PDB file of C-alpha atoms in Angstrom:
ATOM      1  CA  UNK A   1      51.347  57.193 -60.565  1.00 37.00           C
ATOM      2  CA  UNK A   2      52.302  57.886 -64.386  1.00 40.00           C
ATOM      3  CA  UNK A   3      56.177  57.831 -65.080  1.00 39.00           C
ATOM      4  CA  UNK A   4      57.356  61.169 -66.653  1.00 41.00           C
ATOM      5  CA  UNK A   5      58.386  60.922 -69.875  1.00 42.00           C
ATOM      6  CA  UNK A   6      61.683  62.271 -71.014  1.00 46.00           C
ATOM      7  CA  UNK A   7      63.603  62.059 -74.303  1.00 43.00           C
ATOM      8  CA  UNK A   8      66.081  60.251 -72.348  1.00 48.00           C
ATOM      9  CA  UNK A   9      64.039  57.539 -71.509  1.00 59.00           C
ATOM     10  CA  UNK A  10      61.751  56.585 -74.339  1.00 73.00           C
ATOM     11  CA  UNK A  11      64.566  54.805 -76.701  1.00 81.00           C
ATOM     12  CA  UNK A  12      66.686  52.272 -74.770  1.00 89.00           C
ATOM     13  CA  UNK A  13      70.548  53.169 -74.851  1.00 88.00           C
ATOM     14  CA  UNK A  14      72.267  51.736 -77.802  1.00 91.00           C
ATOM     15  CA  UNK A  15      74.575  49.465 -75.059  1.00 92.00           C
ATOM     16  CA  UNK A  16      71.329  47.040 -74.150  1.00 93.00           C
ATOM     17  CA  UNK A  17      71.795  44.056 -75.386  1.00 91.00           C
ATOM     18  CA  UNK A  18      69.775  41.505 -73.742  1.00 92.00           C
ATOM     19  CA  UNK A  19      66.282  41.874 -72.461  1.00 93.00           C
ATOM     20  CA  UNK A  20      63.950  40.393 -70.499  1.00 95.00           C
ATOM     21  CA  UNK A  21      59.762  39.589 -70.230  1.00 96.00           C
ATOM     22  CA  UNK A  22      59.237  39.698 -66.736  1.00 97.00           C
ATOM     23  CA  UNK A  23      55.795  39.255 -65.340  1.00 97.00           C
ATOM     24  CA  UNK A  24      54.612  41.016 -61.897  1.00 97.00           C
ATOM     25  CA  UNK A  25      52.176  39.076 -60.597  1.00 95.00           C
ATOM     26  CA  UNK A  26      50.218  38.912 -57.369  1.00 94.00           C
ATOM     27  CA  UNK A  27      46.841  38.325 -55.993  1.00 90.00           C
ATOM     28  CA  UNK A  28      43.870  40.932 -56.573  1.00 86.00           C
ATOM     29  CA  UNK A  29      44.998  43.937 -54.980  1.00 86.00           C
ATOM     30  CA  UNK A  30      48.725  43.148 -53.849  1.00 92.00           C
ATOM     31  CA  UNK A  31      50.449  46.312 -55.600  1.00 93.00           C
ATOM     32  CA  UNK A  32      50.978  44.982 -59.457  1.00 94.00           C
ATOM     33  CA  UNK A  33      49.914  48.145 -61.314  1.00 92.00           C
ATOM     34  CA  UNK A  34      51.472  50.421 -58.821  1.00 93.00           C
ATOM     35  CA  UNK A  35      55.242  48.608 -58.814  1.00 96.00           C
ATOM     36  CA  UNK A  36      55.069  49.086 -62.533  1.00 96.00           C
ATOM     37  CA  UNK A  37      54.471  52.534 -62.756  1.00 94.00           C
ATOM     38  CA  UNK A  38      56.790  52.747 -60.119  1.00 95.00           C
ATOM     39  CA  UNK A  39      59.568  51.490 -61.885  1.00 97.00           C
ATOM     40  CA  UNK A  40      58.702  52.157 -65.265  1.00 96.00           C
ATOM     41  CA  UNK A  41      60.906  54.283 -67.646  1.00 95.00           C
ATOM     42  CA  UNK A  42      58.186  55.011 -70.006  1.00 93.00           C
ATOM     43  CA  UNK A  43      54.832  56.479 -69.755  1.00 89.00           C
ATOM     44  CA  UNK A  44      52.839  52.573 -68.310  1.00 86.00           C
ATOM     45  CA  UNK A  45      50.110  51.210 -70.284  1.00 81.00           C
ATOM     46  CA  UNK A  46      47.279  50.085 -67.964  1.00 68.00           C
ATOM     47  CA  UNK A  47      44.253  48.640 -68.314  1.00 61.00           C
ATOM     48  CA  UNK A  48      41.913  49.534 -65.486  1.00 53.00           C
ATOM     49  CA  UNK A  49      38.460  49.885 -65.455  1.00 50.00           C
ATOM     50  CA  UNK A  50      36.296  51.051 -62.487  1.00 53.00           C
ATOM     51  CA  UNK A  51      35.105  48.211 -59.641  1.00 46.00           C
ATOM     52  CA  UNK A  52      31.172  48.699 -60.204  1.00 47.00           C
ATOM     53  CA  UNK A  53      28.954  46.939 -58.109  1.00 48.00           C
ATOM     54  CA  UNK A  54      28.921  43.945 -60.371  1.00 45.00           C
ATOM     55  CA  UNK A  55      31.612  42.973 -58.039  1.00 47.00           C
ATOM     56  CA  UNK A  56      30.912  43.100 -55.284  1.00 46.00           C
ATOM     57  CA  UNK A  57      30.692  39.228 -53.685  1.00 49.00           C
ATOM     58  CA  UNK A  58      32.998  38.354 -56.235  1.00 49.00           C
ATOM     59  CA  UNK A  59      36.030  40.830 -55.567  1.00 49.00           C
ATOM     60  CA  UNK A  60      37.452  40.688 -51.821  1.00 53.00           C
ATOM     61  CA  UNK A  61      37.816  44.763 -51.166  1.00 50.00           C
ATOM     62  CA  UNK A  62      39.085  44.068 -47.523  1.00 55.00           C
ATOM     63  CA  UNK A  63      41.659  45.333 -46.506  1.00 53.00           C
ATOM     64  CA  UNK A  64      41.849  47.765 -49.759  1.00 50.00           C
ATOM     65  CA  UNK A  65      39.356  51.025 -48.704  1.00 51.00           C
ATOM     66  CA  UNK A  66      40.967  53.248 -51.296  1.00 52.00           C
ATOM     67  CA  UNK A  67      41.260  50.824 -54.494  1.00 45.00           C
ATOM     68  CA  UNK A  68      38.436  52.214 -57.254  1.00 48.00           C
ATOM     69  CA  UNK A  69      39.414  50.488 -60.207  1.00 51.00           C
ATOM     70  CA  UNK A  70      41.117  47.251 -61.377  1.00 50.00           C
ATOM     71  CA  UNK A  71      43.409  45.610 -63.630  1.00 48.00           C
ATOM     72  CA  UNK A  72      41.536  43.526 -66.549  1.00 48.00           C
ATOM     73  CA  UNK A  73      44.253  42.846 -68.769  1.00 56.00           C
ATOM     74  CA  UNK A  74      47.211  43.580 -67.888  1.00 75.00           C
ATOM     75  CA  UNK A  75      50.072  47.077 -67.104  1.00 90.00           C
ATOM     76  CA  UNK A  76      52.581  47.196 -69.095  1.00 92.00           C
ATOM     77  CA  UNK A  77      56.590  48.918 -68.715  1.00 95.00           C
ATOM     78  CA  UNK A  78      59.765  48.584 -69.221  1.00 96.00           C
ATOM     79  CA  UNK A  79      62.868  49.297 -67.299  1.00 96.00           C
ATOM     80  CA  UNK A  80      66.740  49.547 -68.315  1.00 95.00           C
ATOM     81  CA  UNK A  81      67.796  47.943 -65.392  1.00 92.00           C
ATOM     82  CA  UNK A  82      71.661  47.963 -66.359  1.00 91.00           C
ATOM     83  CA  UNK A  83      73.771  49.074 -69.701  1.00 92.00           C
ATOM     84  CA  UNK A  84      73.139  45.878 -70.976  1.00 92.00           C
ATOM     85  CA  UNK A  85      69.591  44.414 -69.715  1.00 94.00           C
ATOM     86  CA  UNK A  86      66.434  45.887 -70.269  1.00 95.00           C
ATOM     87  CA  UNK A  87      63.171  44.346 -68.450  1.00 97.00           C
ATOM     88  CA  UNK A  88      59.805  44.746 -70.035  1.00 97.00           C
ATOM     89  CA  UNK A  89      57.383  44.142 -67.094  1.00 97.00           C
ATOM     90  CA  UNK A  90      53.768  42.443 -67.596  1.00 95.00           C
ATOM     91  CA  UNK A  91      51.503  43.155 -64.657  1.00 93.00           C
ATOM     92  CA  UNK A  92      48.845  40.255 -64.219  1.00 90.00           C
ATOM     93  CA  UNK A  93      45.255  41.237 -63.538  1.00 83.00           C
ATOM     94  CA  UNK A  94      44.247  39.812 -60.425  1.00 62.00           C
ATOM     95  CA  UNK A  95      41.269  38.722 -60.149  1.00 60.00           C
ATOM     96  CA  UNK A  96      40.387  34.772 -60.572  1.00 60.00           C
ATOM     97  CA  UNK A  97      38.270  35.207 -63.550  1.00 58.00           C
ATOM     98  CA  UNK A  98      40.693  36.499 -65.401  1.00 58.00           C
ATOM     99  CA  UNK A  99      42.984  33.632 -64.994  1.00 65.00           C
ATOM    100  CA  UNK A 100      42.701  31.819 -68.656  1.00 68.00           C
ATOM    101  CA  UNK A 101      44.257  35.567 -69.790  1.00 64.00           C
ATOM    102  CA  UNK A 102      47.405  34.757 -68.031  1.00 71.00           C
ATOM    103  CA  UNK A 103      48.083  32.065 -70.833  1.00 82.00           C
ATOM    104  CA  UNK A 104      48.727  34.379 -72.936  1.00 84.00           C
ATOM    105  CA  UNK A 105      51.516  36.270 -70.595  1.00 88.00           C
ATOM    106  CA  UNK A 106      53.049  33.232 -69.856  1.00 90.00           C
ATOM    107  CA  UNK A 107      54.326  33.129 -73.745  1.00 92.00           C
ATOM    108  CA  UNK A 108      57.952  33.957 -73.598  1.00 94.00           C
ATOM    109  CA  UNK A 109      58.782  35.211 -69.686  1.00 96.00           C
ATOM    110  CA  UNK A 110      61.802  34.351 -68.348  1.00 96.00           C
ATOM    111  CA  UNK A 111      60.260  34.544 -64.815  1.00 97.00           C
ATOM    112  CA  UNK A 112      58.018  36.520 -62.346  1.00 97.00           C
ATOM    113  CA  UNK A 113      58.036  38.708 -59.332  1.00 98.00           C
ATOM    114  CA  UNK A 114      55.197  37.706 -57.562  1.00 98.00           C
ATOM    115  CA  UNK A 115      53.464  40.471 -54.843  1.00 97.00           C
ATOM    116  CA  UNK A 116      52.507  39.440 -51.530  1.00 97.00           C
ATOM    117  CA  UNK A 117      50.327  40.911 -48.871  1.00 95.00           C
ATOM    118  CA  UNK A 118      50.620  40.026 -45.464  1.00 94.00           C
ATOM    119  CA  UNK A 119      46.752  40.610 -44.505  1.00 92.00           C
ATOM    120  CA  UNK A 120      45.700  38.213 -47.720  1.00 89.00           C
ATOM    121  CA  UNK A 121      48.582  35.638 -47.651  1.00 92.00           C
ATOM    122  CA  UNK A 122      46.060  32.761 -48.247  1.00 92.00           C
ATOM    123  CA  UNK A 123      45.221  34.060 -51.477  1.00 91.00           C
ATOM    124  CA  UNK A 124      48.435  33.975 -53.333  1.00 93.00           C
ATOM    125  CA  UNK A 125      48.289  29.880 -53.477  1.00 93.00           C
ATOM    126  CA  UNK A 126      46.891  29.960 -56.512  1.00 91.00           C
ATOM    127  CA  UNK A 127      49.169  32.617 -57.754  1.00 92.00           C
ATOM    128  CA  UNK A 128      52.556  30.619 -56.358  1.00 95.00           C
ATOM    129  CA  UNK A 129      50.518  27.397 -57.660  1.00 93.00           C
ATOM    130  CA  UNK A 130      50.512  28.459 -61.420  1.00 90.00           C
ATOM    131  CA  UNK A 131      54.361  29.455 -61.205  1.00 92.00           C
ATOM    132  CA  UNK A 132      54.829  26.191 -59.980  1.00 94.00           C
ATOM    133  CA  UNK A 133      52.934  24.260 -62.319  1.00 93.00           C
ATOM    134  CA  UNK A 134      54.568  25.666 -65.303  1.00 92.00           C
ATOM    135  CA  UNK A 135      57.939  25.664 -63.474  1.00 93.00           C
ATOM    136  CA  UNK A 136      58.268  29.204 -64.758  1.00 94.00           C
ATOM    137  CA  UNK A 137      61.231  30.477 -61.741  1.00 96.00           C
ATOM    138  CA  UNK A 138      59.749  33.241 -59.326  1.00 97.00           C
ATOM    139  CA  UNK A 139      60.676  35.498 -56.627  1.00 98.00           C
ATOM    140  CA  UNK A 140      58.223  36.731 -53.994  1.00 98.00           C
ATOM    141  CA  UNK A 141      58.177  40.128 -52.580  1.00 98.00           C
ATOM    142  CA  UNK A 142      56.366  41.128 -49.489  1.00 98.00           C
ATOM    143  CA  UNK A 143      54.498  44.510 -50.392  1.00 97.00           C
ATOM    144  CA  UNK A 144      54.768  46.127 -46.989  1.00 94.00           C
ATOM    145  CA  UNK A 145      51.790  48.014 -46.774  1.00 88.00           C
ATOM    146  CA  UNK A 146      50.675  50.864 -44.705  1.00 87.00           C
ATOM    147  CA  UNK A 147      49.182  48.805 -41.290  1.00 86.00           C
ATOM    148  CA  UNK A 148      49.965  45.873 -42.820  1.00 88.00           C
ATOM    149  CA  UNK A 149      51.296  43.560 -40.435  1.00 91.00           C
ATOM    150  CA  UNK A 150      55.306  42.186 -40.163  1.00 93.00           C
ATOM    151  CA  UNK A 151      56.410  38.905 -40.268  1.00 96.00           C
ATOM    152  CA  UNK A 152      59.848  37.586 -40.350  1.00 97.00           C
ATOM    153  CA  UNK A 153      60.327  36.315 -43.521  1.00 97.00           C
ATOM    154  CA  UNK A 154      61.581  33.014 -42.558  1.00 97.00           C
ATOM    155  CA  UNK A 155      57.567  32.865 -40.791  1.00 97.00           C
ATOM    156  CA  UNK A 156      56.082  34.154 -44.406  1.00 97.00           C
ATOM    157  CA  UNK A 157      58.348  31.502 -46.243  1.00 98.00           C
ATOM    158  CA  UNK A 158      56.808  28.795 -44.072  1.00 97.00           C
ATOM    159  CA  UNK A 159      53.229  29.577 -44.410  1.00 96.00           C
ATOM    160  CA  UNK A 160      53.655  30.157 -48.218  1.00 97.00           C
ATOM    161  CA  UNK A 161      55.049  26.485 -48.470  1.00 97.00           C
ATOM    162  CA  UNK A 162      58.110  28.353 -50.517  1.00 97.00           C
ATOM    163  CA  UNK A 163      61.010  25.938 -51.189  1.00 95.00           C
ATOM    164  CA  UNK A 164      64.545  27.098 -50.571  1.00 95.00           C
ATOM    165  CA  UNK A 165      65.732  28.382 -53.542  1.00 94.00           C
ATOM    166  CA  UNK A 166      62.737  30.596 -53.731  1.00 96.00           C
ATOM    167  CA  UNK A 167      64.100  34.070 -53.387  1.00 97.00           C
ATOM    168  CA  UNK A 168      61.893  35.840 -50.958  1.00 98.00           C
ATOM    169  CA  UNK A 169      62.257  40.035 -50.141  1.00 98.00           C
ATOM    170  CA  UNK A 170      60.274  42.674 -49.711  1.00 97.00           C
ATOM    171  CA  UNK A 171      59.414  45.857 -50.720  1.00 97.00           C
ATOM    172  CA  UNK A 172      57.171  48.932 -51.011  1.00 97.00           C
ATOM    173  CA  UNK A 173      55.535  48.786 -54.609  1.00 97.00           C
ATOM    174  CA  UNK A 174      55.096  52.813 -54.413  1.00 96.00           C
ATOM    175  CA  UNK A 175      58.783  53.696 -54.169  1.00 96.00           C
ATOM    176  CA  UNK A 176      61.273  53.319 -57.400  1.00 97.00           C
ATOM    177  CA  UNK A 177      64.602  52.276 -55.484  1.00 97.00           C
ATOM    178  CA  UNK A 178      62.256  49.469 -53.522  1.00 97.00           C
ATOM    179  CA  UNK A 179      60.649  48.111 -56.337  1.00 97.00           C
ATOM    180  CA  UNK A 180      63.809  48.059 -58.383  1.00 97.00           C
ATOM    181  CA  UNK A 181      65.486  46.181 -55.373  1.00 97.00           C
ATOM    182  CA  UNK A 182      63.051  43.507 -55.432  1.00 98.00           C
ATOM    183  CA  UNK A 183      63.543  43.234 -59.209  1.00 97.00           C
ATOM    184  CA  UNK A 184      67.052  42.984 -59.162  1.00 97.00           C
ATOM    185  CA  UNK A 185      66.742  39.876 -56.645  1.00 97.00           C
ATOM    186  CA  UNK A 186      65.003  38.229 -59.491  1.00 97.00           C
ATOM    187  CA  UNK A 187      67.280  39.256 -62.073  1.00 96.00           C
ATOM    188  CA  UNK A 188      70.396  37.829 -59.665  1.00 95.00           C
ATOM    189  CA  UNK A 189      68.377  34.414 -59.058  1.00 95.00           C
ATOM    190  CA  UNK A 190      68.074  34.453 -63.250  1.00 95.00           C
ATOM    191  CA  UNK A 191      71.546  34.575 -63.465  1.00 92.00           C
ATOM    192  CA  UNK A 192      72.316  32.549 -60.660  1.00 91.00           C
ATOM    193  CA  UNK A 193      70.637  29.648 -62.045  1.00 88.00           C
ATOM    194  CA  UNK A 194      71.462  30.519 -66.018  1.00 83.00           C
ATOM    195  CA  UNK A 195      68.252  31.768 -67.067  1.00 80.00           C
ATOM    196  CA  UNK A 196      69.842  34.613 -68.639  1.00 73.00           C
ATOM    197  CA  UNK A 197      72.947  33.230 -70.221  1.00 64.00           C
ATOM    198  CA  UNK A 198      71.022  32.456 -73.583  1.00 49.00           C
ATOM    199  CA  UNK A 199      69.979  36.031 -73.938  1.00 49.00           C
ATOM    200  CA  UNK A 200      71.563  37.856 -77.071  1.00 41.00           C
TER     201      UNK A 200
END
């Protein structure tokens, strides 16, 4: 759903100093677009177009009865997330073929909250795999769906292979204080490990 726009909300306070790219990321259909506009201070720019039958045998839709339309370049928001940090959120598409696009995201993000779904877990490896390649640092956050089954998340850790240090939460990608939650674990591994430091 659309942020509402206010006059309070379009500028970013005069106190920010430091901001953030922060990409939200995630296999086809694991919540990106909706934590964005869940989050998002500002009025989201998306870039969905309708799933036509082209798709179909190409685009998994299990699991996903109500999705009609997909991301094919990328959301876009931005969140003040303290008086002195704003993040401006890039939401990946998801879907395989648009891959080579992420290049382009990549350029200049200080890390990535990567969406997980509990009935499709097998198909963020190539997600957590492109992180990993460019050693670009990531959190993972369960999106807890509706039916979705629970894990503990030392189980979910295991069968994504995550090292250690990766942070690893949850959330529900349609409510603000959730979504922000998981964000702010990021933000506190950034810091933690002095990703942030060099921002003026």
């Amino acid at each position: 759903m659309d942020s509402v726009l206010s006059s309070e909300h379009v500028y970013l306070p005069t106190t920010v100093t430091r901001s953030a790219k922060i990409l939200v990321a995630g296999h086809f259909g694991a919540g990106k677009t909706t934590l964005v506009g869940s989050v998002s201070e500002i009025r989201p720019l998306r870039t969905e177009e309708p799933i036509t039958q082209a798709s179909v045998g190409i685009d998994d839709l299990r699991g996903l009865p109500g999705k009609t339309e997909t991301t094919v370049a990328f959301d876009f928001g931005r969140r003040t997330l303290s008086p002195h940090l704003a993040l401006y959120l890039f939401g990946t598409p998801g879907q395989n073929r648009f891959t080579p696009f992420w290049e382009h995201l990549f350029r200049g993000a200080l890390g990535a909250l990567v969406l997980v779904d509990t009935q499709r877990l097998e198909e963020s490896d190539e997600v957590l795999g492109l992180f990993e390649e460019r050693e670009l640092p990531f959190a993972v956050a369960v999106n807890e769906f509706d039916g979705a089954p629970r894990y503990p998340l030392d189980e979910i850790r295991q069968a994504l292979a995550l090292e250690d240090h990766v942070v690893l939460t949850t959330c529900d990608a349609r409510d603000k204080a959730s979504s922000i939650h998981a964000l702010i674990a990021l933000v506190d591994y950034l810091h933690r490990s002095h990703r942030l430091e060099s921002l003026s």
